CSV table of C-alpha atoms and ligand atoms in Angstrom, one decimal:
chain,number,residue,atom,x,y,z
R,1,UNK,CA,67.4,43.0,102.7
R,2,UNK,CA,66.2,41.4,105.5
R,3,UNK,CA,67.7,37.6,106.8
R,4,UNK,CA,65.2,36.2,109.2
R,5,UNK,CA,67.4,33.0,109.8
R,6,UNK,CA,64.9,32.2,113.2
R,7,UNK,CA,63.3,29.2,111.7
R,8,UNK,CA,62.5,27.2,108.7
R,9,UNK,CA,58.8,28.3,109.2
R,10,UNK,CA,59.5,31.7,108.3
R,11,UNK,CA,59.6,31.0,104.2
R,12,UNK,CA,56.6,32.5,101.8
R,13,UNK,CA,54.9,30.2,99.1
R,14,UNK,CA,56.9,31.1,95.9
R,15,UNK,CA,55.0,32.1,92.8
R,16,UNK,CA,55.1,28.3,91.4
R,17,UNK,CA,53.3,27.5,95.1
R,18,UNK,CA,51.2,30.2,94.5
R,19,UNK,CA,49.7,29.0,91.3
R,20,UNK,CA,49.4,25.8,91.9
R,21,UNK,CA,47.6,26.5,95.0
R,22,UNK,CA,45.5,28.8,93.0
R,23,UNK,CA,44.5,25.9,90.4
R,24,UNK,CA,43.5,23.3,93.1
R,25,UNK,CA,40.5,21.4,92.5
R,26,UNK,CA,39.3,21.6,96.1
R,27,UNK,CA,35.9,20.0,98.2
R,28,UNK,CA,34.9,19.5,101.2
R,29,UNK,CA,37.5,17.7,103.3
R,30,UNK,CA,34.9,17.6,106.7
R,31,UNK,CA,33.4,15.3,103.7
R,32,UNK,CA,36.5,13.7,102.8
R,33,UNK,CA,35.9,15.1,99.4
R,34,UNK,CA,38.7,17.8,98.5
R,35,UNK,CA,40.3,15.8,95.8
R,36,UNK,CA,43.6,17.4,96.1
R,37,UNK,CA,44.2,16.5,100.3
R,38,UNK,CA,43.1,12.5,98.5
R,39,UNK,CA,46.1,12.3,96.5
R,40,UNK,CA,48.1,14.5,99.0
R,41,UNK,CA,47.6,12.1,101.4
R,42,UNK,CA,47.5,9.4,99.5
R,43,UNK,CA,50.6,10.4,97.8
R,44,UNK,CA,52.4,10.4,101.5
R,45,UNK,CA,50.8,7.4,102.8
R,46,UNK,CA,52.3,5.6,99.6
R,47,UNK,CA,55.9,7.3,100.3
R,48,UNK,CA,55.7,5.4,103.9
R,49,UNK,CA,54.1,2.4,102.7
R,50,UNK,CA,51.5,3.1,104.9
R,51,UNK,CA,47.7,2.3,104.7
R,52,UNK,CA,46.3,5.7,105.7
R,53,UNK,CA,47.2,9.2,105.8
R,54,UNK,CA,45.6,12.1,107.4
R,55,UNK,CA,46.4,15.9,106.2
R,56,UNK,CA,46.2,18.6,109.9
R,57,UNK,CA,46.8,21.7,110.3
R,58,UNK,CA,49.7,22.0,112.7
R,59,UNK,CA,52.6,19.3,113.5
R,60,UNK,CA,51.4,19.8,117.1
R,61,UNK,CA,47.9,18.6,116.3
R,62,UNK,CA,49.3,15.9,114.4
R,63,UNK,CA,51.4,14.8,117.1
R,64,UNK,CA,48.9,14.8,119.9
R,65,UNK,CA,46.9,12.7,118.0
R,66,UNK,CA,49.6,10.4,117.6
R,67,UNK,CA,49.8,10.3,121.0
R,68,UNK,CA,46.0,10.9,122.2
R,69,UNK,CA,45.2,7.4,119.5
R,70,UNK,CA,48.0,5.2,121.3
R,71,UNK,CA,47.5,5.9,125.0
R,72,UNK,CA,44.7,6.1,127.9
R,73,UNK,CA,44.3,8.6,130.4
R,74,UNK,CA,47.9,8.0,133.4
R,75,UNK,CA,49.6,6.3,131.0
R,76,UNK,CA,53.2,7.3,130.7
R,77,UNK,CA,55.1,8.3,127.0
R,78,UNK,CA,58.7,8.0,126.5
R,79,UNK,CA,60.7,10.7,125.0
R,80,UNK,CA,63.8,13.0,125.2
R,81,UNK,CA,64.2,15.8,127.3
R,82,UNK,CA,64.7,18.0,124.4
R,83,UNK,CA,61.5,15.9,122.8
R,84,UNK,CA,58.9,18.5,120.9
R,85,UNK,CA,56.1,16.9,122.4
R,86,UNK,CA,57.3,17.6,126.1
R,87,UNK,CA,58.4,20.7,124.9
R,88,UNK,CA,56.5,23.4,122.5
R,89,UNK,CA,53.9,21.8,122.3
R,90,UNK,CA,51.8,23.8,125.6
R,91,UNK,CA,51.5,21.4,127.7
R,92,UNK,CA,49.2,18.9,125.2
R,93,UNK,CA,50.2,15.8,126.3
R,94,UNK,CA,48.8,16.4,129.7
R,95,UNK,CA,46.2,18.3,128.8
R,96,UNK,CA,45.2,16.3,125.5
R,97,UNK,CA,45.6,12.6,126.7
R,98,UNK,CA,46.3,13.2,130.3
R,99,UNK,CA,49.8,11.3,130.2
R,100,UNK,CA,52.8,11.8,131.7
R,101,UNK,CA,56.0,12.0,129.6
R,102,UNK,CA,59.4,10.1,130.8
R,103,UNK,CA,62.4,11.7,129.8
R,104,UNK,CA,65.3,10.4,128.6
R,105,UNK,CA,68.8,11.5,129.3
R,106,UNK,CA,69.9,11.7,125.5
R,107,UNK,CA,72.5,13.0,123.5
R,108,UNK,CA,71.1,16.3,121.0
R,109,UNK,CA,67.7,14.8,121.2
R,110,UNK,CA,68.9,11.0,120.3
R,111,UNK,CA,68.4,8.0,123.0
R,112,UNK,CA,69.5,4.1,122.9
R,113,UNK,CA,67.5,1.2,123.3
R,114,UNK,CA,69.2,0.3,126.1
R,115,UNK,CA,67.9,3.7,127.6
R,116,UNK,CA,64.5,2.8,126.5
R,117,UNK,CA,64.4,-0.3,128.4
R,118,UNK,CA,65.2,1.4,131.3
R,119,UNK,CA,62.5,3.6,131.0
R,120,UNK,CA,59.8,0.9,130.8
R,121,UNK,CA,57.9,0.8,134.1
R,122,UNK,CA,57.0,-2.6,134.8
R,123,UNK,CA,53.6,-3.1,133.4
R,124,UNK,CA,52.2,-5.4,136.5
R,125,UNK,CA,53.6,-2.4,139.2
R,126,UNK,CA,50.5,-0.7,139.4
R,127,UNK,CA,51.8,1.9,141.4
R,128,UNK,CA,53.8,3.3,138.7
R,129,UNK,CA,52.0,4.5,135.3
R,130,UNK,CA,51.4,2.2,132.6
R,131,UNK,CA,54.1,3.1,129.9
R,132,UNK,CA,52.2,3.1,126.1
R,133,UNK,CA,54.3,4.8,123.9
R,134,UNK,CA,57.2,5.7,122.8
R,135,UNK,CA,58.4,8.8,120.9
R,136,UNK,CA,61.5,9.5,118.4
R,137,UNK,CA,62.2,13.1,117.0
R,138,UNK,CA,64.4,12.7,114.0
R,139,UNK,CA,65.7,15.7,112.8
R,140,UNK,CA,66.1,16.5,116.4
R,141,UNK,CA,64.6,20.1,116.7
R,142,UNK,CA,66.8,21.6,119.8
R,143,UNK,CA,69.4,19.1,119.8
R,144,UNK,CA,70.2,21.4,116.7
R,145,UNK,CA,69.1,19.4,113.1
R,146,UNK,CA,70.7,15.9,114.4
R,147,UNK,CA,69.7,12.8,112.7
R,148,UNK,CA,69.6,9.5,113.9
R,149,UNK,CA,71.2,6.3,113.5
R,150,UNK,CA,69.5,3.9,112.0
R,151,UNK,CA,70.1,1.2,113.7
R,152,UNK,CA,69.1,2.8,116.9
R,153,UNK,CA,65.4,3.4,115.6
R,154,UNK,CA,65.1,-0.3,114.4
R,155,UNK,CA,66.6,-1.8,118.0
R,156,UNK,CA,64.1,0.0,119.8
R,157,UNK,CA,61.4,-1.1,117.5
R,158,UNK,CA,62.5,-4.1,118.4
R,159,UNK,CA,62.2,-2.7,122.1
R,160,UNK,CA,58.7,-1.8,122.0
R,161,UNK,CA,57.1,-4.6,120.5
R,162,UNK,CA,58.8,-6.7,123.1
R,163,UNK,CA,57.1,-4.6,125.5
R,164,UNK,CA,53.5,-3.5,123.4
R,165,UNK,CA,54.7,-0.2,123.0
R,166,UNK,CA,53.1,2.1,120.3
R,167,UNK,CA,56.3,4.1,118.5
R,168,UNK,CA,55.9,7.4,116.6
R,169,UNK,CA,57.8,9.6,115.1
R,170,UNK,CA,57.5,13.5,114.9
R,171,UNK,CA,59.4,13.5,111.7
R,172,UNK,CA,58.5,17.4,111.5
R,173,UNK,CA,62.0,17.7,109.7
R,174,UNK,CA,62.0,14.0,108.4
R,175,UNK,CA,63.1,15.5,105.2
R,176,UNK,CA,66.2,17.0,105.9
R,177,UNK,CA,67.1,13.6,107.9
R,178,UNK,CA,65.7,11.7,104.6
R,179,UNK,CA,68.0,13.8,101.9
R,180,UNK,CA,71.3,13.9,104.5
R,181,UNK,CA,71.3,10.0,105.3
R,182,UNK,CA,70.1,8.9,101.6
R,183,UNK,CA,67.5,7.5,103.6
R,184,UNK,CA,63.7,6.9,102.2
R,185,UNK,CA,60.3,7.8,103.8
R,186,UNK,CA,59.3,3.4,102.8
R,187,UNK,CA,62.6,2.4,105.5
R,188,UNK,CA,60.8,5.0,108.2
R,189,UNK,CA,57.1,3.6,107.7
R,190,UNK,CA,57.9,-0.2,108.1
R,191,UNK,CA,59.3,0.5,111.6
R,192,UNK,CA,56.6,3.0,113.1
R,193,UNK,CA,53.4,3.3,114.0
R,194,UNK,CA,52.7,6.3,112.8
R,195,UNK,CA,54.9,9.4,112.0
R,196,UNK,CA,54.3,13.2,111.2
R,197,UNK,CA,55.4,14.8,109.2
R,198,UNK,CA,55.8,18.7,108.6
R,199,UNK,CA,55.0,20.4,105.1
R,200,UNK,CA,55.6,24.1,106.9
R,201,UNK,CA,59.2,24.2,107.6
R,202,UNK,CA,62.1,23.2,105.1
R,203,UNK,CA,59.3,22.1,102.4
R,204,UNK,CA,58.6,26.1,102.3
R,205,UNK,CA,54.3,25.7,102.7
R,206,UNK,CA,52.7,28.3,104.3
R,207,UNK,CA,51.3,25.7,106.5
R,208,UNK,CA,50.3,22.0,106.9
R,209,UNK,CA,51.5,18.5,108.6
R,210,UNK,CA,50.4,14.7,107.7
R,211,UNK,CA,50.4,12.2,110.1
R,212,UNK,CA,50.5,8.7,108.3
R,213,UNK,CA,50.4,5.2,110.2
R,214,UNK,CA,48.3,1.3,110.5
R,215,UNK,CA,44.9,0.8,109.8
R,216,UNK,CA,44.1,0.0,112.7
R,217,UNK,CA,45.5,3.2,114.8
R,218,UNK,CA,44.6,5.0,111.8
R,219,UNK,CA,40.9,4.5,112.2
R,220,UNK,CA,40.0,6.9,115.0
R,221,UNK,CA,42.2,9.9,114.0
R,222,UNK,CA,40.0,11.6,112.2
R,223,UNK,CA,37.2,11.7,115.7
R,224,UNK,CA,40.5,13.2,117.1
R,225,UNK,CA,41.0,15.7,114.5
R,226,UNK,CA,37.3,16.8,114.3
R,227,UNK,CA,37.3,16.7,118.4
R,228,UNK,CA,41.0,18.9,118.4
R,229,UNK,CA,39.0,20.9,116.2
R,230,UNK,CA,40.9,20.7,113.2
R,231,UNK,CA,38.5,19.6,110.5
R,232,UNK,CA,39.3,22.0,107.6
R,233,UNK,CA,36.7,22.5,104.7
R,234,UNK,CA,38.2,23.4,101.3
R,235,UNK,CA,41.3,23.0,102.2
R,236,UNK,CA,43.1,21.6,99.0
R,237,UNK,CA,44.1,24.5,98.8
R,238,UNK,CA,47.2,24.3,101.3
R,239,UNK,CA,47.5,20.6,100.4
R,240,UNK,CA,48.6,22.1,96.5
R,241,UNK,CA,51.0,23.9,98.2
R,242,UNK,CA,52.4,20.4,100.0
R,243,UNK,CA,52.2,18.2,96.4
R,244,UNK,CA,54.3,21.1,94.8
R,245,UNK,CA,56.8,21.0,97.7
R,246,UNK,CA,57.2,17.6,97.7
R,247,UNK,CA,57.8,17.8,93.2
R,248,UNK,CA,60.1,20.8,93.7
R,249,UNK,CA,61.2,21.5,97.7
R,250,UNK,CA,63.0,17.9,99.2
R,251,UNK,CA,66.1,17.2,97.0
R,252,UNK,CA,66.9,20.9,97.3
R,253,UNK,CA,67.3,20.5,101.0
R,254,UNK,CA,71.2,19.9,100.4
R,255,UNK,CA,71.4,23.2,99.3
R,256,UNK,CA,70.1,24.7,103.3
R,257,UNK,CA,72.4,22.1,104.5
R,258,UNK,CA,75.4,23.3,103.3
R,259,UNK,CA,75.1,26.4,103.5
R,260,UNK,CA,74.9,25.4,106.5
R,261,UNK,CA,78.2,23.7,107.0
R,262,UNK,CA,79.4,27.6,105.6
R,263,UNK,CA,77.8,28.8,108.5
R,264,UNK,CA,79.4,26.6,110.4
R,265,UNK,CA,82.6,26.7,109.9
R,266,UNK,CA,83.0,30.5,109.6
R,267,UNK,CA,81.7,30.8,113.5
R,268,UNK,CA,83.9,27.9,114.6
R,269,UNK,CA,86.6,30.5,113.4
R,270,UNK,CA,85.2,33.6,115.9
R,271,UNK,CA,87.5,33.9,118.8
R,272,UNK,CA,84.1,35.2,120.7
R,273,UNK,CA,82.1,31.7,119.9
R,274,UNK,CA,82.9,29.1,122.8
R,275,UNK,CA,81.3,26.3,120.9
R,276,UNK,CA,79.6,25.0,117.7
R,277,UNK,CA,77.6,22.4,117.8
R,278,UNK,CA,77.7,19.2,115.0
R,279,UNK,CA,76.0,20.1,112.1
R,280,UNK,CA,74.0,17.5,110.1
R,281,UNK,CA,71.5,19.1,108.2
R,282,UNK,CA,70.1,23.0,108.0
R,283,UNK,CA,70.3,23.7,112.0
R,284,UNK,CA,73.0,25.6,114.0
R,285,UNK,CA,73.4,26.0,117.2
R,286,UNK,CA,76.3,27.3,119.4
R,287,UNK,CA,77.5,29.6,122.5
R,288,UNK,CA,79.1,32.9,122.8
R,289,UNK,CA,82.0,33.2,124.8
R,290,UNK,CA,81.0,33.3,129.3
R,291,UNK,CA,83.2,37.1,128.5
R,292,UNK,CA,80.2,37.7,125.7
R,293,UNK,CA,76.6,39.6,126.1
R,294,UNK,CA,74.2,36.7,123.8
R,295,UNK,CA,71.5,39.6,124.1
R,296,UNK,CA,73.8,41.7,122.3
R,297,UNK,CA,75.5,39.7,120.0
R,298,UNK,CA,72.0,38.6,118.7
R,299,UNK,CA,71.5,43.0,118.7
R,300,UNK,CA,74.2,43.6,117.0
R,301,UNK,CA,73.1,40.9,113.8
R,302,UNK,CA,69.6,42.4,114.6
R,303,UNK,CA,70.9,45.7,113.8
R,304,UNK,CA,72.3,45.0,110.4
R,305,UNK,CA,68.6,43.1,109.4
R,306,UNK,CA,70.0,39.4,111.0
R,307,UNK,CA,67.6,37.6,112.8
R,308,UNK,CA,69.1,34.7,114.8
R,309,UNK,CA,66.9,33.2,118.0
R,310,UNK,CA,68.0,32.6,121.7
R,311,UNK,CA,67.6,29.3,122.6
R,312,UNK,CA,68.3,29.8,126.2
R,313,UNK,CA,71.2,28.4,128.6
R,314,UNK,CA,73.8,30.6,126.4
R,315,UNK,CA,72.6,28.4,123.2
R,316,UNK,CA,72.1,30.8,120.3
R,317,UNK,CA,70.0,29.0,116.6
R,318,UNK,CA,70.2,29.7,113.0
R,319,UNK,CA,68.3,27.5,110.1
R,320,UNK,CA,68.5,28.2,106.9
R,321,UNK,CA,65.5,27.4,104.4
R,322,UNK,CA,64.3,28.0,101.6
R,323,UNK,CA,64.2,32.1,101.3
R,324,UNK,CA,67.8,32.3,102.2
R,325,UNK,CA,69.3,33.2,99.0
R,326,UNK,CA,73.0,32.9,97.9
R,327,UNK,CA,73.2,36.6,98.3
R,328,UNK,CA,71.8,36.7,101.5
R,329,UNK,CA,74.0,33.8,102.3
R,330,UNK,CA,77.4,35.9,101.1
R,331,UNK,CA,76.2,38.9,103.1
R,332,UNK,CA,75.8,36.6,106.4
R,333,UNK,CA,79.4,35.7,105.8
R,334,UNK,CA,80.9,38.3,105.3
R,335,UNK,CA,79.4,40.4,108.4
R,336,UNK,CA,80.3,37.4,110.6
R,337,UNK,CA,83.8,37.6,109.0
R,338,UNK,CA,84.2,41.0,109.9
R,339,UNK,CA,83.0,40.0,113.9
W,1,PLP,C1,58.1,22.5,114.4
W,1,PLP,C2,57.8,20.9,114.9
W,1,PLP,C3,57.0,20.5,114.8
W,1,PLP,C4,55.2,20.9,114.7
W,1,PLP,O1,55.6,22.5,115.3
W,1,PLP,P1,53.8,23.6,114.8
W,1,PLP,O2,54.1,24.6,114.9
W,1,PLP,O3,52.8,22.6,115.4
W,1,PLP,O4,53.5,23.0,113.3
W,1,PLP,C5,56.7,19.2,115.5
W,1,PLP,N1,58.0,18.7,116.1
W,1,PLP,C6,59.0,18.9,115.7
W,1,PLP,C7,60.0,18.4,116.0
W,1,PLP,C8,59.2,20.5,115.0
W,1,PLP,O5,60.5,21.3,115.2
């Protein structure tokens, strides 16, 4: 039994999902003739109360397309120093859109409306880059699956309105936040201009992300996706996995969250662990004591067929997911308790 807790992206399609994929009606999606992709896009657009949605192969491409749609070269995006769009998309913001990122020193990947205000360059001061977009991430990845306070997200909307800034949500794990906080997609659709969501993380699809947004801004999205090389053909087979996941894999995220809590409780009791960061969803970030070799710790688990990941700076990460079974959970807890 191999227990892979490096990420929630390691899941493989279940039998039911594969069946849904096999039975999909497909067409050429570059001509917008794939009925299953169209159905997925309509369904997600409706969930968020947005007029338009577009299927993307990856979350990075969906985020990068959003940045491109919101900005012109030379401009600046405000995001947290932990942001995925800044840290883990290969420098795409500068490569694809010619923009820089103004990093906020936030708390576990989250920041306040006041910090946004402080980060906006005065638009008439032509020496500094023109601020054009605020990007928020919920849940935060590097921040350990933390969920934003919805009131702060609302306040930032007002700031964006006052300063004529675009407002993008990287919602790769928004499903986890919705389940953990009892929020709805429509609440988020109400506030953001664009939102990207991943189907290939907690929802267990092999691939797929969707960008939703307002009519005006999404008008250019299909062209940008084409330019980025993301126009796909009979991709309904993959959209079918997404539709299946929306039916079967959203509410169950609560199971991943409670398992994460249980792992965190065991870790907190181990003398070799210095600190376990607050656990709100399915990500557990923790640090070993200074006298414990973190590589050796990871290797000791790997020798027991348990795989976790180092995040640098002495931090380690465990992520629970759909393919992490009760039996695996019992085994992991037992091994940790014996360490
Ligand atoms: C995983 C992730 C993405 C997208 O990643 P892809 O691997 O490109 O699908 C975007 N944002 C966050 C916060 C993520 O965790």
